[in-house]
C-alpha cells in the first residue's frame, strides 16, 4: 500500500513544473499527513526532492544554468496552506506588489501573528515578522496589502495628493468595500488616509 502511495506522490511531483513547492497537506486526499510526511522525508533523503524547511519541499530540477529555485510567492502560498494562515507583505513589498513602485524590495518580509523562522533559499532570504492582529487586518485580500503600503509610506507621504490619487486609480469596487472594513482596526491617521483615498477613487469612477 505504501509503495503505491509513494509512487503516486512521485508521479504527481514529476508532472509539475520545476520549482514546484509542496507540503504533506497537498496530498491529504490520498493518505494521512503523518504517512505522507514520512514518504516525503524519504524522497528528500534519497535526493529526489529538495527540502526548504521541515514539512516544506520543492521539485528538484537542474538546468544548464544551475538548480531551478522556487519563486518566493510559491513558497509563501504553500507555507500558508501548511500553517493554515495568511501572510501580509510588509510595506516595501506591498508597494511593489500593487505596482505603486518599480523598485524591487531588497528584502522579502512578511507579517504574521505566528513566530516563524526565516527561510533561506539559494542566496536569498524570506523574513517573517511577528506583529499584532490589528496590523494584519485585511490580509488575504488586496485591502491588507494597501494598508501595509499606506502604513509604510507614513503620515506625510500617505497624505500627499499625488500619491493618494495614484493609489485611488488602482482601486476597484471590491477593494474599496474591503478597505472600509479592514481600516477600522488601524490607527486614526491610517483610517483618515484611507477615507481620502476612497473619496478620490469614488469621484474618479462614480462607485
PDB file of C-alpha atoms in Angstrom, residues 23-194:
ATOM      1  CA  UNK A  23       3.805  20.027   1.538  1.00  0.00           C
ATOM      2  CA  UNK A  24       2.189  16.939   3.045  1.00  0.00           C
ATOM      3  CA  UNK A  25      -1.073  18.894   3.238  1.00  0.00           C
ATOM      4  CA  UNK A  26      -1.260  18.828  -0.580  1.00  0.00           C
ATOM      5  CA  UNK A  27      -1.509  15.029  -0.514  1.00  0.00           C
ATOM      6  CA  UNK A  28      -4.015  14.742   2.344  1.00  0.00           C
ATOM      7  CA  UNK A  29      -6.691  13.387  -0.019  1.00  0.00           C
ATOM      8  CA  UNK A  30      -4.655  10.238  -0.727  1.00  0.00           C
ATOM      9  CA  UNK A  31      -3.093   9.494   2.660  1.00  0.00           C
ATOM     10  CA  UNK A  32      -2.879  10.738   6.232  1.00  0.00           C
ATOM     11  CA  UNK A  33      -0.462  13.601   6.808  1.00  0.00           C
ATOM     12  CA  UNK A  34       1.954  11.648   9.020  1.00  0.00           C
ATOM     13  CA  UNK A  35       2.380   8.892   6.416  1.00  0.00           C
ATOM     14  CA  UNK A  36       2.796  11.370   3.575  1.00  0.00           C
ATOM     15  CA  UNK A  37       5.384  13.340   5.566  1.00  0.00           C
ATOM     16  CA  UNK A  38       7.416  10.154   6.160  1.00  0.00           C
ATOM     17  CA  UNK A  39       7.351   9.414   2.427  1.00  0.00           C
ATOM     18  CA  UNK A  40       8.405  12.967   1.547  1.00  0.00           C
ATOM     19  CA  UNK A  41      11.243  12.779   4.082  1.00  0.00           C
ATOM     20  CA  UNK A  42      12.488   9.563   2.460  1.00  0.00           C
ATOM     21  CA  UNK A  43      12.300  11.110  -1.010  1.00  0.00           C
ATOM     22  CA  UNK A  44      14.307  14.057   0.297  1.00  0.00           C
ATOM     23  CA  UNK A  45      16.924  11.780   1.874  1.00  0.00           C
ATOM     24  CA  UNK A  46      17.166   9.909  -1.441  1.00  0.00           C
ATOM     25  CA  UNK A  47      17.852  13.201  -3.233  1.00  0.00           C
ATOM     26  CA  UNK A  48      14.651  13.069  -5.299  1.00  0.00           C
ATOM     27  CA  UNK A  49      13.225  16.309  -3.898  1.00  0.00           C
ATOM     28  CA  UNK A  50      14.579  19.337  -2.041  1.00  0.00           C
ATOM     29  CA  UNK A  51      13.576  20.498   1.434  1.00  0.00           C
ATOM     30  CA  UNK A  52      13.131  24.202   2.206  1.00  0.00           C
ATOM     31  CA  UNK A  53      12.321  23.609   5.866  1.00  0.00           C
ATOM     32  CA  UNK A  54      10.623  20.855   7.829  1.00  0.00           C
ATOM     33  CA  UNK A  55       7.442  19.883   6.005  1.00  0.00           C
ATOM     34  CA  UNK A  56       8.067  22.174   3.014  1.00  0.00           C
ATOM     35  CA  UNK A  57       9.604  20.816  -0.205  1.00  0.00           C
ATOM     36  CA  UNK A  58      10.118  21.622  -3.877  1.00  0.00           C
ATOM     37  CA  UNK A  59      10.693  19.712  -7.099  1.00  0.00           C
ATOM     38  CA  UNK A  60      14.372  19.237  -7.816  1.00  0.00           C
ATOM     39  CA  UNK A  61      15.482  20.314 -11.287  1.00  0.00           C
ATOM     40  CA  UNK A  62      18.901  21.168 -12.672  1.00  0.00           C
ATOM     41  CA  UNK A  63      19.200  23.287 -15.816  1.00  0.00           C
ATOM     42  CA  UNK A  64      22.353  24.276 -17.675  1.00  0.00           C
ATOM     43  CA  UNK A  65      22.392  27.448 -15.560  1.00  0.00           C
ATOM     44  CA  UNK A  66      22.138  25.552 -12.277  1.00  0.00           C
ATOM     45  CA  UNK A  67      19.354  24.467  -9.953  1.00  0.00           C
ATOM     46  CA  UNK A  68      15.877  25.841 -10.626  1.00  0.00           C
ATOM     47  CA  UNK A  69      14.765  27.502  -7.384  1.00  0.00           C
ATOM     48  CA  UNK A  70      11.127  28.109  -6.469  1.00  0.00           C
ATOM     49  CA  UNK A  71       9.588  31.574  -6.619  1.00  0.00           C
ATOM     50  CA  UNK A  72       9.120  33.339  -3.299  1.00  0.00           C
ATOM     51  CA  UNK A  73       5.397  33.657  -3.991  1.00  0.00           C
ATOM     52  CA  UNK A  74       5.110  29.868  -4.409  1.00  0.00           C
ATOM     53  CA  UNK A  75       6.892  29.331  -1.093  1.00  0.00           C
ATOM     54  CA  UNK A  76       4.620  31.806   0.714  1.00  0.00           C
ATOM     55  CA  UNK A  77       1.426  30.328  -0.780  1.00  0.00           C
ATOM     56  CA  UNK A  78       2.433  26.774   0.140  1.00  0.00           C
ATOM     57  CA  UNK A  79       3.580  27.725   3.632  1.00  0.00           C
ATOM     58  CA  UNK A  80       0.247  29.481   4.078  1.00  0.00           C
ATOM     59  CA  UNK A  81      -1.600  26.241   3.267  1.00  0.00           C
ATOM     60  CA  UNK A  82       0.646  24.200   5.531  1.00  0.00           C
ATOM     61  CA  UNK A  83       0.313  26.529   8.529  1.00  0.00           C
ATOM     62  CA  UNK A  84      -3.328  27.350   7.820  1.00  0.00           C
ATOM     63  CA  UNK A  85      -2.710  31.077   7.980  1.00  0.00           C
ATOM     64  CA  UNK A  86      -2.219  34.009   5.621  1.00  0.00           C
ATOM     65  CA  UNK A  87       0.772  36.307   5.397  1.00  0.00           C
ATOM     66  CA  UNK A  88       0.824  40.015   4.669  1.00  0.00           C
ATOM     67  CA  UNK A  89       3.706  41.582   2.734  1.00  0.00           C
ATOM     68  CA  UNK A  90       5.474  44.392   4.557  1.00  0.00           C
ATOM     69  CA  UNK A  91       5.297  47.973   3.268  1.00  0.00           C
ATOM     70  CA  UNK A  92       8.059  48.000   0.637  1.00  0.00           C
ATOM     71  CA  UNK A  93       6.868  44.653  -0.671  1.00  0.00           C
ATOM     72  CA  UNK A  94       3.265  45.858  -0.679  1.00  0.00           C
ATOM     73  CA  UNK A  95       4.077  48.951  -2.766  1.00  0.00           C
ATOM     74  CA  UNK A  96       5.831  46.755  -5.335  1.00  0.00           C
ATOM     75  CA  UNK A  97       3.065  44.136  -5.473  1.00  0.00           C
ATOM     76  CA  UNK A  98       0.457  46.854  -6.071  1.00  0.00           C
ATOM     77  CA  UNK A  99       2.509  48.359  -8.888  1.00  0.00           C
ATOM     78  CA  UNK A 100       2.943  51.624  -6.973  1.00  0.00           C
ATOM     79  CA  UNK A 101       6.716  51.418  -7.370  1.00  0.00           C
ATOM     80  CA  UNK A 102       9.063  49.746  -9.826  1.00  0.00           C
ATOM     81  CA  UNK A 103      11.788  49.422  -7.219  1.00  0.00           C
ATOM     82  CA  UNK A 104      12.246  45.767  -6.259  1.00  0.00           C
ATOM     83  CA  UNK A 105      12.496  45.454  -2.461  1.00  0.00           C
ATOM     84  CA  UNK A 106      15.940  44.482  -1.211  1.00  0.00           C
ATOM     85  CA  UNK A 107      14.346  42.197   1.389  1.00  0.00           C
ATOM     86  CA  UNK A 108      11.300  39.956   1.238  1.00  0.00           C
ATOM     87  CA  UNK A 109       9.498  40.484   4.545  1.00  0.00           C
ATOM     88  CA  UNK A 110       6.078  39.103   5.509  1.00  0.00           C
ATOM     89  CA  UNK A 111       3.976  39.919   8.549  1.00  0.00           C
ATOM     90  CA  UNK A 112       2.284  37.205  10.603  1.00  0.00           C
ATOM     91  CA  UNK A 113       0.782  36.555  14.031  1.00  0.00           C
ATOM     92  CA  UNK A 114       2.955  33.449  14.385  1.00  0.00           C
ATOM     93  CA  UNK A 115       6.587  33.005  15.396  1.00  0.00           C
ATOM     94  CA  UNK A 116       8.200  31.694  12.216  1.00  0.00           C
ATOM     95  CA  UNK A 117      11.871  31.317  11.430  1.00  0.00           C
ATOM     96  CA  UNK A 118      13.276  32.946   8.295  1.00  0.00           C
ATOM     97  CA  UNK A 119      13.650  30.898   5.120  1.00  0.00           C
ATOM     98  CA  UNK A 120      16.868  30.875   3.115  1.00  0.00           C
ATOM     99  CA  UNK A 121      16.544  29.721  -0.481  1.00  0.00           C
ATOM    100  CA  UNK A 122      19.660  29.894  -2.633  1.00  0.00           C
ATOM    101  CA  UNK A 123      21.252  33.276  -1.975  1.00  0.00           C
ATOM    102  CA  UNK A 124      18.026  34.988  -0.931  1.00  0.00           C
ATOM    103  CA  UNK A 125      16.071  35.074   2.298  1.00  0.00           C
ATOM    104  CA  UNK A 126      12.406  35.434   3.222  1.00  0.00           C
ATOM    105  CA  UNK A 127      11.924  37.068   6.603  1.00  0.00           C
ATOM    106  CA  UNK A 128       8.878  36.780   8.853  1.00  0.00           C
ATOM    107  CA  UNK A 129       7.981  39.464  11.362  1.00  0.00           C
ATOM    108  CA  UNK A 130       5.525  38.785  14.180  1.00  0.00           C
ATOM    109  CA  UNK A 131       3.016  41.595  14.661  1.00  0.00           C
ATOM    110  CA  UNK A 132      -0.314  42.136  16.444  1.00  0.00           C
ATOM    111  CA  UNK A 133      -3.600  41.033  14.863  1.00  0.00           C
ATOM    112  CA  UNK A 134      -4.523  44.709  14.299  1.00  0.00           C
ATOM    113  CA  UNK A 135      -1.577  45.076  11.922  1.00  0.00           C
ATOM    114  CA  UNK A 136      -2.901  42.139   9.887  1.00  0.00           C
ATOM    115  CA  UNK A 137      -6.441  43.345   9.185  1.00  0.00           C
ATOM    116  CA  UNK A 138      -7.334  42.783   5.559  1.00  0.00           C
ATOM    117  CA  UNK A 139      -4.736  40.062   4.977  1.00  0.00           C
ATOM    118  CA  UNK A 140      -5.638  37.571   2.304  1.00  0.00           C
ATOM    119  CA  UNK A 141      -7.175  40.431   0.312  1.00  0.00           C
ATOM    120  CA  UNK A 142      -5.742  43.354  -1.623  1.00  0.00           C
ATOM    121  CA  UNK A 143      -7.076  45.606   1.144  1.00  0.00           C
ATOM    122  CA  UNK A 144      -4.445  44.268   3.543  1.00  0.00           C
ATOM    123  CA  UNK A 145      -1.690  44.988   1.035  1.00  0.00           C
ATOM    124  CA  UNK A 146      -2.967  48.570   0.568  1.00  0.00           C
ATOM    125  CA  UNK A 147      -2.999  49.128   4.326  1.00  0.00           C
ATOM    126  CA  UNK A 148       0.526  47.750   4.654  1.00  0.00           C
ATOM    127  CA  UNK A 149       1.681  50.120   1.895  1.00  0.00           C
ATOM    128  CA  UNK A 150      -0.058  53.139   3.482  1.00  0.00           C
ATOM    129  CA  UNK A 151       1.498  52.474   6.899  1.00  0.00           C
ATOM    130  CA  UNK A 152       4.897  52.111   5.269  1.00  0.00           C
ATOM    131  CA  UNK A 153       4.537  55.467   3.498  1.00  0.00           C
ATOM    132  CA  UNK A 154       3.951  57.200   6.833  1.00  0.00           C
ATOM    133  CA  UNK A 155       1.769  60.189   7.708  1.00  0.00           C
ATOM    134  CA  UNK A 156       3.450  62.694   5.397  1.00  0.00           C
ATOM    135  CA  UNK A 157       3.609  60.678   2.173  1.00  0.00           C
ATOM    136  CA  UNK A 158       0.270  58.927   2.767  1.00  0.00           C
ATOM    137  CA  UNK A 159      -1.466  62.331   2.658  1.00  0.00           C
ATOM    138  CA  UNK A 160       0.373  63.547  -0.426  1.00  0.00           C
ATOM    139  CA  UNK A 161      -2.279  64.370  -3.051  1.00  0.00           C
ATOM    140  CA  UNK A 162      -0.392  62.792  -5.964  1.00  0.00           C
ATOM    141  CA  UNK A 163       0.286  59.573  -4.060  1.00  0.00           C
ATOM    142  CA  UNK A 164      -3.315  59.302  -2.894  1.00  0.00           C
ATOM    143  CA  UNK A 165      -4.515  59.808  -6.476  1.00  0.00           C
ATOM    144  CA  UNK A 166      -2.129  57.136  -7.725  1.00  0.00           C
ATOM    145  CA  UNK A 167      -3.421  54.645  -5.150  1.00  0.00           C
ATOM    146  CA  UNK A 168      -7.050  55.626  -5.849  1.00  0.00           C
ATOM    147  CA  UNK A 169      -6.632  54.836  -9.542  1.00  0.00           C
ATOM    148  CA  UNK A 170      -5.725  51.223  -8.740  1.00  0.00           C
ATOM    149  CA  UNK A 171      -8.789  50.514  -6.570  1.00  0.00           C
ATOM    150  CA  UNK A 172     -11.790  48.557  -7.776  1.00  0.00           C
ATOM    151  CA  UNK A 173     -15.197  48.322  -6.097  1.00  0.00           C
ATOM    152  CA  UNK A 174     -14.279  45.239  -4.040  1.00  0.00           C
ATOM    153  CA  UNK A 175     -11.036  46.878  -2.875  1.00  0.00           C
ATOM    154  CA  UNK A 176     -12.991  49.866  -1.603  1.00  0.00           C
ATOM    155  CA  UNK A 177     -15.506  47.706   0.285  1.00  0.00           C
ATOM    156  CA  UNK A 178     -12.721  45.611   1.837  1.00  0.00           C
ATOM    157  CA  UNK A 179     -10.641  48.684   2.710  1.00  0.00           C
ATOM    158  CA  UNK A 180     -13.527  50.339   4.549  1.00  0.00           C
ATOM    159  CA  UNK A 181     -13.894  47.241   6.710  1.00  0.00           C
ATOM    160  CA  UNK A 182     -10.200  46.448   7.255  1.00  0.00           C
ATOM    161  CA  UNK A 183      -9.184  50.046   8.067  1.00  0.00           C
ATOM    162  CA  UNK A 184     -11.431  50.081  11.166  1.00  0.00           C
ATOM    163  CA  UNK A 185      -8.733  48.229  13.125  1.00  0.00           C
ATOM    164  CA  UNK A 186      -5.904  50.561  12.112  1.00  0.00           C
ATOM    165  CA  UNK A 187      -4.625  53.791  13.675  1.00  0.00           C
ATOM    166  CA  UNK A 188      -6.570  57.042  13.303  1.00  0.00           C
ATOM    167  CA  UNK A 189      -4.258  58.567  10.677  1.00  0.00           C
ATOM    168  CA  UNK A 190      -4.364  55.407   8.527  1.00  0.00           C
ATOM    169  CA  UNK A 191      -8.183  55.410   8.641  1.00  0.00           C
ATOM    170  CA  UNK A 192      -8.202  59.086   7.648  1.00  0.00           C
ATOM    171  CA  UNK A 193      -5.797  58.472   4.760  1.00  0.00           C
ATOM    172  CA  UNK A 194      -7.981  55.581   3.563  1.00  0.00           C
TER     173      UNK A 194
END
